[in-house]
């Protein structure tokens, strides 16, 4: 019974949080963004004391059910391990302390020192976010586009095509390598990554040792058949000595389900010893279900807001910005870099395709803004709504229009009004803050071309001018970021 309840809850959490990354319509984040905010590391980064304390208490009562139910990377390991159909494939192995604890120490040092690339690489939720955003979402979009094509031929518009493009090749490679490593480790040893590399699992293991409910042996009933050890994907059960390494046990319930003699129970050993009576495992497992909240029903799909009248623009090259652009609400580049876990949820959920993982080695995987495929619409605040780590503070639409994340810069040599002798003015027409006006390049020449003049004090850095600029491959106007955001 414990295994069935755990499996159902894990499936619900995994499917819904995966859909949160896959969804490109903006519907699901209204209902499911809380699932990202109860992940352990984002809660720590956001200084969400309530969530952190709740997860620690959950571990002290039930053991490491966070790893087997709530953490999507942990559940992904179980899914991958299921593809290996060989029965009784595991065996007990000792804790790899020489690797496990040094990784945790280095992880904490990197976190405190602000070495974002390293702790983002090891953080389990961030690793899953990269895999979901860089690998799963493009496949999801490709399937959607196939359905959209089929629906269009049938005169139906139930689906619409969406752009699929490579946001960052280095981060895609990291995500692919991570997935391959997980596949190999899960295929061979089940929870090897979870119990050897994952710093969150190692941290929670200190509390799991003292959990109130544990997997316990009834030595009188045990026949030393070894089925519990052979089905323990955490490799933490030594049937010969009738002991369980609770620091690695994720309370999956496989051992109880496989035991044919009822020698394993999920209970409190002290109470069990005093009562000297069998405890119904199904009642204990029910506590696991009651400790977790259920999710809300999915909302109906909203229509995507499109940019009417804008021509399709392709083959743009991102300019070399002296200061990276970070989303409104991130306050400053330093604040963003210190708090961001690199989970890529904002990247996958950005409806305007503005956010992408940085390819800069010093800030690899840190989301940054660029305007080759869209611009940051003043009325959109979705990234601040879904950020689970507090790297992007929640802001409303009115506040966003007064936040200056950067300012536009005009590059005269790239302007088509000068190079091609044509009238343009796209940047001025589409500037939502009215920070650009067209002026004569030479006031003394009546036939002088009209070029943009930028009022930096009014510019909010949304990138509409950069996006609609027809100049190729580099725009004649681009946005330079501010290290500290300003209010206008």
Short mmCIF file of C-alpha atoms in Angstrom, two decimals:
data_model
loop_
_atom_site.label_atom_id
_atom_site.label_comp_id
_atom_site.label_asym_id
_atom_site.label_seq_id
_atom_site.Cartn_x
_atom_site.Cartn_y
_atom_site.Cartn_z
CA UNK A 1 0.00 0.00 0.00
CA UNK A 2 2.85 2.39 0.83
CA UNK A 3 4.39 1.82 -2.59
CA UNK A 4 1.08 2.46 -4.39
CA UNK A 5 0.40 5.73 -2.56
CA UNK A 6 3.96 6.90 -3.10
CA UNK A 7 3.83 6.01 -6.79
CA UNK A 8 0.54 7.84 -7.35
CA UNK A 9 1.70 10.99 -5.57
CA UNK A 10 5.07 10.93 -7.34
CA UNK A 11 3.36 10.53 -10.72
CA UNK A 12 1.04 13.46 -10.05
CA UNK A 13 3.87 15.73 -8.94
CA UNK A 14 6.16 14.69 -11.80
CA UNK A 15 3.57 15.07 -14.56
CA UNK A 16 2.33 18.44 -13.36
CA UNK A 17 5.74 20.00 -12.75
CA UNK A 18 6.92 18.70 -16.14
CA UNK A 19 3.89 20.28 -17.78
CA UNK A 20 4.79 23.52 -16.00
CA UNK A 21 8.04 23.54 -17.99
CA UNK A 22 6.48 22.32 -21.25
CA UNK A 23 3.53 24.72 -21.33
CA UNK A 24 4.06 27.63 -23.71
CA UNK A 25 0.53 29.06 -23.48
CA UNK A 26 0.92 30.67 -20.04
CA UNK A 27 -2.07 28.77 -18.66
CA UNK A 28 -0.54 26.32 -16.24
CA UNK A 29 1.72 28.69 -14.33
CA UNK A 30 -1.35 30.32 -12.77
CA UNK A 31 -2.22 27.01 -11.15
CA UNK A 32 1.04 25.12 -10.79
CA UNK A 33 3.78 27.66 -10.07
CA UNK A 34 3.57 26.72 -6.37
CA UNK A 35 5.07 23.33 -7.25
CA UNK A 36 8.31 25.04 -8.24
CA UNK A 37 8.32 27.13 -5.09
CA UNK A 38 8.19 24.10 -2.76
CA UNK A 39 11.39 22.66 -4.24
CA UNK A 40 14.07 22.71 -1.56
CA UNK A 41 16.88 24.75 -3.14
CA UNK A 42 14.63 27.44 -4.70
CA UNK A 43 12.95 27.83 -1.29
CA UNK A 44 16.37 28.29 0.33
CA UNK A 45 17.42 30.87 -2.27
CA UNK A 46 14.13 32.72 -1.84
CA UNK A 47 14.57 32.65 1.96
CA UNK A 48 11.15 31.00 2.13
CA UNK A 49 11.45 29.89 5.75
CA UNK A 50 7.97 28.36 5.86
CA UNK A 51 8.67 25.98 2.97
CA UNK A 52 12.17 25.07 4.18
CA UNK A 53 10.96 24.32 7.71
CA UNK A 54 7.99 22.36 6.36
CA UNK A 55 10.25 20.19 4.19
CA UNK A 56 12.63 19.55 7.10
CA UNK A 57 9.72 18.61 9.37
CA UNK A 58 8.36 16.37 6.63
CA UNK A 59 11.72 14.61 6.53
CA UNK A 60 11.91 14.31 10.32
CA UNK A 61 8.51 12.63 10.37
CA UNK A 62 8.41 10.52 7.21
CA UNK A 63 12.02 10.25 6.04
CA UNK A 64 13.23 11.33 2.60
CA UNK A 65 9.87 11.28 0.86
CA UNK A 66 10.82 14.66 -0.63
CA UNK A 67 13.29 12.81 -2.87
CA UNK A 68 10.81 10.14 -3.95
CA UNK A 69 7.69 12.28 -4.38
CA UNK A 70 8.33 16.02 -4.68
CA UNK A 71 11.73 16.25 -6.41
CA UNK A 72 11.20 15.82 -10.18
CA UNK A 73 14.78 14.66 -10.79
CA UNK A 74 14.36 11.95 -8.17
CA UNK A 75 11.16 10.72 -9.80
CA UNK A 76 12.83 10.90 -13.22
CA UNK A 77 15.46 8.45 -11.95
CA UNK A 78 12.68 6.05 -10.99
CA UNK A 79 11.11 6.40 -14.44
CA UNK A 80 14.43 5.70 -16.15
CA UNK A 81 15.13 2.75 -13.87
CA UNK A 82 11.79 1.20 -14.84
CA UNK A 83 13.01 0.72 -18.39
CA UNK A 84 15.38 -1.91 -17.03
CA UNK A 85 12.90 -4.76 -16.76
CA UNK A 86 15.22 -7.22 -15.02
CA UNK A 87 13.75 -8.26 -11.68
CA UNK A 88 15.70 -8.29 -8.44
CA UNK A 89 18.45 -6.25 -10.06
CA UNK A 90 19.78 -4.28 -7.07
CA UNK A 91 22.03 -5.18 -4.15
CA UNK A 92 23.22 -3.59 -0.94
CA UNK A 93 26.27 -1.34 -1.11
CA UNK A 94 27.95 0.82 1.47
CA UNK A 95 27.62 4.59 1.53
CA UNK A 96 30.19 6.36 -0.68
CA UNK A 97 31.19 8.90 1.92
CA UNK A 98 34.41 10.01 0.25
CA UNK A 99 32.36 11.43 -2.65
CA UNK A 100 29.03 12.24 -1.08
CA UNK A 101 30.05 14.65 1.65
CA UNK A 102 32.85 16.50 -0.21
CA UNK A 103 30.36 17.23 -3.00
CA UNK A 104 27.99 18.75 -0.44
CA UNK A 105 30.77 20.86 1.09
CA UNK A 106 31.95 22.14 -2.30
CA UNK A 107 28.31 22.83 -3.26
CA UNK A 108 27.74 24.95 -0.14
CA UNK A 109 31.02 26.83 -0.68
CA UNK A 110 30.03 27.55 -4.30
CA UNK A 111 26.60 28.71 -3.13
CA UNK A 112 28.03 31.10 -0.54
CA UNK A 113 30.80 32.32 -2.85
CA UNK A 114 28.34 33.02 -5.66
CA UNK A 115 29.85 30.55 -8.15
CA UNK A 116 26.50 30.10 -9.82
CA UNK A 117 27.54 27.78 -12.63
CA UNK A 118 28.78 25.08 -10.25
CA UNK A 119 25.88 24.93 -7.81
CA UNK A 120 23.38 25.20 -10.69
CA UNK A 121 25.09 22.23 -12.30
CA UNK A 122 24.59 20.03 -9.21
CA UNK A 123 21.23 21.32 -7.96
CA UNK A 124 18.65 18.59 -8.72
CA UNK A 125 15.72 20.87 -9.54
CA UNK A 126 17.93 23.01 -11.78
CA UNK A 127 19.23 19.92 -13.56
CA UNK A 128 15.68 18.75 -14.24
CA UNK A 129 14.70 22.24 -15.40
CA UNK A 130 17.50 22.24 -17.97
CA UNK A 131 16.49 18.82 -19.27
CA UNK A 132 12.82 19.80 -19.46
CA UNK A 133 13.49 23.17 -21.12
CA UNK A 134 16.29 22.26 -23.52
CA UNK A 135 15.22 18.72 -24.50
CA UNK A 136 11.62 17.93 -23.55
CA UNK A 137 10.02 21.27 -24.48
CA UNK A 138 11.35 21.37 -28.09
CA UNK A 139 9.98 17.84 -28.60
CA UNK A 140 6.68 18.95 -27.08
CA UNK A 141 6.53 21.97 -29.38
CA UNK A 142 7.41 19.84 -32.40
CA UNK A 143 4.48 17.55 -31.62
CA UNK A 144 2.24 20.58 -31.20
CA UNK A 145 3.31 21.92 -34.59
CA UNK A 146 2.45 18.60 -36.24
CA UNK A 147 -1.02 18.75 -34.70
CA UNK A 148 -1.35 22.41 -35.76
CA UNK A 149 -0.51 21.49 -39.37
CA UNK A 150 -3.03 18.66 -39.37
CA UNK A 151 -5.69 20.85 -37.77
CA UNK A 152 -5.11 23.63 -40.29
CA UNK A 153 -5.72 21.22 -43.17
CA UNK A 154 -9.00 20.30 -41.52
CA UNK A 155 -9.94 24.01 -41.20
CA UNK A 156 -9.51 23.87 -37.45
CA UNK A 157 -7.51 26.28 -35.30
CA UNK A 158 -7.52 24.30 -32.09
CA UNK A 159 -3.70 24.36 -32.27
CA UNK A 160 -1.23 26.97 -33.50
CA UNK A 161 2.40 26.63 -34.54
CA UNK A 162 5.15 27.93 -32.30
CA UNK A 163 8.81 28.64 -32.99
CA UNK A 164 11.36 26.05 -31.90
CA UNK A 165 14.98 27.17 -31.82
CA UNK A 166 18.24 26.51 -30.01
CA UNK A 167 18.38 28.89 -27.07
CA UNK A 168 21.91 27.93 -26.01
CA UNK A 169 24.07 25.18 -27.48
CA UNK A 170 26.39 24.87 -24.43
CA UNK A 171 23.44 24.54 -22.03
CA UNK A 172 21.77 22.04 -24.37
CA UNK A 173 24.95 19.94 -24.29
CA UNK A 174 25.04 20.13 -20.48
CA UNK A 175 21.38 19.06 -20.30
CA UNK A 176 21.99 16.18 -22.73
CA UNK A 177 25.07 14.96 -20.83
CA UNK A 178 23.16 15.17 -17.53
CA UNK A 179 20.33 13.10 -18.98
CA UNK A 180 22.74 10.48 -20.33
CA UNK A 181 24.49 10.23 -16.95
CA UNK A 182 21.13 9.81 -15.22
CA UNK A 183 20.08 7.12 -17.68
CA UNK A 184 23.29 5.15 -17.14
CA UNK A 185 23.25 5.47 -13.35
CA UNK A 186 19.52 4.74 -13.02
CA UNK A 187 19.80 1.76 -15.39
CA UNK A 188 22.65 0.25 -13.42
CA UNK A 189 22.03 1.30 -9.84
CA UNK A 190 18.66 3.04 -9.41
CA UNK A 191 19.20 5.95 -7.04
CA UNK A 192 23.00 6.19 -7.38
CA UNK A 193 22.91 9.86 -8.43
CA UNK A 194 20.38 10.72 -5.72
CA UNK A 195 22.45 9.13 -2.95
CA UNK A 196 25.97 9.88 -4.11
CA UNK A 197 26.05 13.16 -6.04
CA UNK A 198 22.91 15.14 -5.21
CA UNK A 199 23.71 17.73 -2.50
CA UNK A 200 20.06 18.19 -1.52
CA UNK A 201 19.70 14.45 -0.92
CA UNK A 202 22.85 14.43 1.18
CA UNK A 203 21.66 17.41 3.23
CA UNK A 204 18.26 15.85 3.90
CA UNK A 205 19.95 12.60 4.86
CA UNK A 206 21.17 14.20 8.10
CA UNK A 207 17.53 14.68 9.14
CA UNK A 208 16.26 11.39 7.70
CA UNK A 209 18.45 9.47 10.15
CA UNK A 210 16.19 10.73 12.95
CA UNK A 211 12.83 10.41 11.20
CA UNK A 212 9.91 9.25 13.33
CA UNK A 213 8.69 6.72 10.76
CA UNK A 214 11.20 4.28 9.25
CA UNK A 215 11.43 0.98 7.42
CA UNK A 216 11.99 -1.58 10.20
CA UNK A 217 12.75 -5.31 10.25
CA UNK A 218 10.82 -7.92 12.20
CA UNK A 219 13.70 -10.35 12.61
CA UNK A 220 11.43 -13.17 13.74
CA UNK A 221 9.57 -13.12 10.43
CA UNK A 222 12.60 -12.51 8.19
CA UNK A 223 13.83 -15.55 6.23
CA UNK A 224 16.89 -13.79 4.75
CA UNK A 225 15.56 -14.28 1.24
CA UNK A 226 17.30 -11.03 0.15
CA UNK A 227 14.31 -9.82 -1.93
CA UNK A 228 14.25 -6.55 0.01
CA UNK A 229 17.88 -5.80 -0.87
CA UNK A 230 17.39 -6.88 -4.49
CA UNK A 231 14.46 -4.48 -4.90
CA UNK A 232 15.92 -1.52 -3.00
CA UNK A 233 16.87 1.07 -5.63
CA UNK A 234 18.69 3.08 -2.95
CA UNK A 235 20.94 0.07 -2.19
CA UNK A 236 20.50 0.82 1.51
CA UNK A 237 19.09 -2.47 2.92
CA UNK A 238 21.49 -5.09 4.29
CA UNK A 239 19.31 -8.17 4.75
CA UNK A 240 22.16 -10.08 6.38
CA UNK A 241 22.32 -7.73 9.38
CA UNK A 242 18.66 -6.63 9.17
CA UNK A 243 19.67 -2.97 8.95
CA UNK A 244 18.59 -0.04 6.79
CA UNK A 245 20.75 2.99 6.01
CA UNK A 246 18.10 5.64 6.67
CA UNK A 247 20.32 8.39 5.28
CA UNK A 248 19.84 6.88 1.82
CA UNK A 249 16.36 5.38 2.13
CA UNK A 250 13.81 7.37 0.11
CA UNK A 251 10.79 5.45 1.46
CA UNK A 252 9.78 4.10 -1.94
CA UNK A 253 8.06 1.05 -0.42
CA UNK A 254 9.58 -1.45 -2.84
CA UNK A 255 11.06 -3.53 -0.04
CA UNK A 256 7.75 -3.86 1.81
CA UNK A 257 5.93 -4.71 -1.40
CA UNK A 258 8.45 -7.42 -2.34
CA UNK A 259 8.70 -9.06 1.11
CA UNK A 260 6.67 -12.28 1.10
CA UNK A 261 6.84 -12.83 4.85
CA UNK A 262 5.70 -9.46 6.20
CA UNK A 263 9.08 -8.89 7.83
CA UNK A 264 9.30 -5.21 6.87
CA UNK A 265 7.08 -2.45 8.15
CA UNK A 266 6.96 1.33 7.88
CA UNK A 267 6.45 2.47 11.45
CA UNK A 268 8.06 3.85 14.57
CA UNK A 269 10.32 1.15 16.00
CA UNK A 270 9.96 2.32 19.62
CA UNK A 271 6.20 2.32 19.58
CA UNK A 272 6.21 -0.97 17.75
CA UNK A 273 8.50 -2.56 20.33
CA UNK A 274 6.35 -1.36 23.24
CA UNK A 275 3.10 -2.46 21.69
CA UNK A 276 4.60 -5.78 20.55
CA UNK A 277 1.85 -6.00 17.96
CA UNK A 278 1.78 -5.79 14.17
CA UNK A 279 1.12 -2.38 12.68
CA UNK A 280 -0.92 -2.01 9.53
CA UNK A 281 1.47 -0.54 6.94
CA UNK A 282 -1.46 0.85 4.96
CA UNK A 283 -2.42 3.09 7.90
CA UNK A 284 1.12 4.38 8.19
CA UNK A 285 1.37 4.98 4.48
CA UNK A 286 -1.85 6.93 4.60
CA UNK A 287 0.01 9.54 6.65
CA UNK A 288 2.27 10.11 3.67
CA UNK A 289 -0.73 10.98 1.53
CA UNK A 290 -2.28 13.24 4.16
CA UNK A 291 0.97 15.20 4.50
CA UNK A 292 0.89 16.37 0.89
CA UNK A 293 -1.57 18.74 -0.71
CA UNK A 294 -3.49 17.88 -3.87
CA UNK A 295 -3.21 19.96 -7.02
CA UNK A 296 -5.88 22.09 -8.65
CA UNK A 297 -7.55 21.17 -11.95
CA UNK A 298 -5.99 22.42 -15.15
CA UNK A 299 -7.39 25.66 -16.59
CA UNK A 300 -8.65 25.97 -20.11
CA UNK A 301 -6.06 26.92 -22.70
CA UNK A 302 -5.84 30.67 -23.36
CA UNK A 303 -5.33 32.18 -26.75
CA UNK A 304 -1.83 33.41 -27.38
CA UNK A 305 -1.39 37.17 -27.68
CA UNK A 306 0.19 37.87 -31.01
CA UNK A 307 1.94 40.97 -32.33
CA UNK A 308 -0.42 42.16 -35.02
CA UNK A 309 1.14 43.81 -38.01
CA UNK A 310 4.75 42.92 -37.30
CA UNK A 311 6.63 41.23 -40.10
CA UNK A 312 8.49 38.01 -39.41
CA UNK A 313 12.13 38.74 -38.70
CA UNK A 314 14.80 36.07 -39.08
CA UNK A 315 18.55 35.58 -38.90
CA UNK A 316 19.29 38.26 -36.35
CA UNK A 317 22.57 38.14 -34.47
CA UNK A 318 22.68 39.13 -30.81
CA UNK A 319 24.86 42.17 -30.12
CA UNK A 320 27.75 42.01 -27.65
CA UNK A 321 26.32 43.78 -24.63
CA UNK A 322 28.74 45.17 -22.07
CA UNK A 323 26.24 44.37 -19.31
CA UNK A 324 23.79 41.44 -19.63
CA UNK A 325 20.09 42.25 -19.54
CA UNK A 326 18.15 40.71 -16.66
CA UNK A 327 14.35 40.69 -16.30
CA UNK A 328 12.41 43.48 -14.59
CA UNK A 329 12.07 42.52 -10.94
CA UNK A 330 15.58 41.07 -10.70
CA UNK A 331 16.75 44.41 -9.21
CA UNK A 332 20.35 44.09 -10.42
CA UNK A 333 22.65 41.69 -12.21
CA UNK A 334 24.42 40.78 -8.95
CA UNK A 335 21.15 40.10 -7.12
CA UNK A 336 19.94 37.95 -10.00
CA UNK A 337 23.18 35.96 -10.20
CA UNK A 338 23.26 35.37 -6.43
CA UNK A 339 19.69 34.09 -6.13
CA UNK A 340 19.04 32.33 -9.43
CA UNK A 341 19.21 28.51 -9.31
CA UNK A 342 19.33 28.17 -13.10
CA UNK A 343 16.20 26.01 -13.22
CA UNK A 344 15.21 27.61 -16.57
CA UNK A 345 11.52 27.83 -15.63
CA UNK A 346 11.41 31.50 -16.61
CA UNK A 347 13.09 30.59 -19.91
CA UNK A 348 10.57 27.88 -20.75
CA UNK A 349 7.62 30.04 -19.67
CA UNK A 350 8.60 33.30 -21.42
CA UNK A 351 5.85 33.88 -24.04
CA UNK A 352 7.94 36.38 -25.98
CA UNK A 353 11.05 34.15 -26.33
CA UNK A 354 13.22 36.83 -24.80
CA UNK A 355 14.91 34.78 -22.08
CA UNK A 356 17.60 32.22 -22.78
CA UNK A 357 20.46 30.58 -20.83
CA UNK A 358 23.70 32.53 -20.89
CA UNK A 359 26.63 31.01 -22.79
CA UNK A 360 29.11 33.09 -20.82
CA UNK A 361 31.45 30.73 -18.97
CA UNK A 362 31.34 32.79 -15.77
CA UNK A 363 27.54 32.86 -15.73
CA UNK A 364 26.73 29.71 -17.66
CA UNK A 365 23.04 28.71 -17.43
CA UNK A 366 22.03 32.06 -15.90
CA UNK A 367 18.98 33.34 -17.86
CA UNK A 368 19.59 36.55 -19.78
CA UNK A 369 17.50 38.61 -22.17
CA UNK A 370 17.99 39.10 -25.89
CA UNK A 371 15.66 40.36 -28.57
CA UNK A 372 16.25 38.35 -31.75
CA UNK A 373 12.94 36.46 -31.46
CA UNK A 374 10.77 38.92 -29.58
CA UNK A 375 10.77 41.76 -27.08
CA UNK A 376 9.80 42.12 -23.42
CA UNK A 377 6.19 43.23 -23.55
CA UNK A 378 5.42 45.84 -20.85
CA UNK A 379 2.20 44.07 -19.87
CA UNK A 380 3.86 40.66 -19.33
CA UNK A 381 5.07 39.75 -15.83
CA UNK A 382 5.13 35.98 -16.18
CA UNK A 383 8.80 35.43 -15.30
CA UNK A 384 8.32 37.19 -11.96
CA UNK A 385 5.26 35.06 -11.29
CA UNK A 386 6.94 31.70 -11.85
CA UNK A 387 10.41 32.34 -10.35
CA UNK A 388 10.63 30.02 -7.30
CA UNK A 389 13.91 31.33 -5.90
CA UNK A 390 13.19 35.03 -5.47
CA UNK A 391 15.74 35.96 -8.14
CA UNK A 392 12.95 37.82 -9.95
CA UNK A 393 10.75 39.66 -7.48
CA UNK A 394 7.02 39.69 -8.18
CA UNK A 395 6.00 42.92 -9.88
CA UNK A 396 2.75 44.16 -11.39
CA UNK A 397 2.23 45.61 -14.84
CA UNK A 398 2.20 49.21 -13.65
CA UNK A 399 5.47 48.79 -11.79
CA UNK A 400 7.13 47.07 -14.74
CA UNK A 401 6.54 50.03 -17.05
CA UNK A 402 8.62 52.20 -14.72
CA UNK A 403 11.57 49.80 -14.36
CA UNK A 404 14.56 50.64 -16.54
CA UNK A 405 16.61 47.47 -17.12
CA UNK A 406 18.71 49.13 -19.82
CA UNK A 407 18.66 51.80 -22.50
CA UNK A 408 18.67 51.82 -26.28
CA UNK A 409 21.83 52.64 -28.24
CA UNK A 410 21.79 53.78 -31.89
CA UNK A 411 24.41 52.42 -34.31
CA UNK A 412 24.29 54.82 -37.24
CA UNK A 413 26.32 52.69 -39.67
CA UNK A 414 23.73 49.88 -39.52
CA UNK A 415 20.60 51.98 -40.12
CA UNK A 416 18.79 51.15 -43.39
CA UNK A 417 17.81 54.82 -43.76
CA UNK A 418 21.51 55.48 -44.37
CA UNK A 419 22.75 52.23 -45.94
CA UNK A 420 19.75 51.64 -48.24
CA UNK A 421 18.41 55.19 -48.54
CA UNK A 422 14.89 54.14 -47.48
CA UNK A 423 12.42 55.50 -44.96
CA UNK A 424 11.94 53.34 -41.88
CA UNK A 425 11.04 54.59 -38.41
CA UNK A 426 10.07 51.14 -37.09
CA UNK A 427 11.86 51.74 -33.81
CA UNK A 428 9.98 54.98 -33.09
CA UNK A 429 6.58 53.57 -34.10
CA UNK A 430 6.86 50.52 -31.86
CA UNK A 431 8.49 52.07 -28.79
CA UNK A 432 5.91 51.59 -25.98
CA UNK A 433 7.43 54.27 -23.76
CA UNK A 434 7.76 56.95 -26.44
CA UNK A 435 11.49 57.23 -25.86
CA UNK A 436 12.38 57.38 -29.58
CA UNK A 437 11.61 60.06 -32.12
CA UNK A 438 12.76 60.44 -35.70
CA UNK A 439 14.95 63.44 -36.48
CA UNK A 440 16.91 64.59 -39.52
CA UNK A 441 20.46 63.32 -39.64
CA UNK A 442 21.57 66.72 -40.94
CA UNK A 443 19.36 69.61 -39.93
CA UNK A 444 20.78 71.79 -42.69
CA UNK A 445 19.92 69.28 -45.45
CA UNK A 446 16.23 68.99 -46.35
CA UNK A 447 16.84 65.64 -48.03
CA UNK A 448 18.70 64.24 -45.06
CA UNK A 449 17.39 60.81 -43.93
CA UNK A 450 15.39 60.52 -40.73
CA UNK A 451 17.15 58.61 -37.97
CA UNK A 452 16.15 57.77 -34.39
CA UNK A 453 16.97 60.01 -31.44
CA UNK A 454 16.77 58.28 -28.05
CA UNK A 455 15.63 59.79 -24.79
CA UNK A 456 17.54 57.52 -22.37
CA UNK A 457 15.66 58.82 -19.34
CA UNK A 458 12.37 57.51 -20.80
CA UNK A 459 13.67 54.22 -22.24
CA UNK A 460 12.84 51.09 -20.18
CA UNK A 461 14.98 48.69 -22.23
CA UNK A 462 12.09 46.49 -23.43
CA UNK A 463 13.85 45.81 -26.74
CA UNK A 464 10.91 46.52 -29.07
CA UNK A 465 13.14 48.81 -31.14
CA UNK A 466 15.88 46.18 -31.41
CA UNK A 467 13.41 43.44 -32.35
CA UNK A 468 11.59 45.33 -35.13
CA UNK A 469 14.71 46.90 -36.65
CA UNK A 470 15.01 45.55 -40.23
CA UNK A 471 18.80 45.87 -40.34
CA UNK A 472 20.66 42.56 -40.79
CA UNK A 473 22.53 40.78 -39.29
CA UNK A 474 22.98 43.38 -36.55
CA UNK A 475 20.26 45.81 -35.56
CA UNK A 476 20.90 49.51 -35.97
CA UNK A 477 19.54 49.98 -32.47
CA UNK A 478 20.10 47.68 -29.50
CA UNK A 479 19.64 47.70 -25.73
CA UNK A 480 22.57 47.94 -23.35
CA UNK A 481 21.90 46.54 -19.88
CA UNK A 482 22.17 48.27 -16.50
CA UNK A 483 23.99 46.56 -13.65
CA UNK A 484 21.44 48.04 -11.24
CA UNK A 485 17.88 48.63 -12.45
CA UNK A 486 16.49 52.13 -12.20
CA UNK A 487 13.04 53.64 -11.75
CA UNK A 488 11.81 56.24 -14.22
#
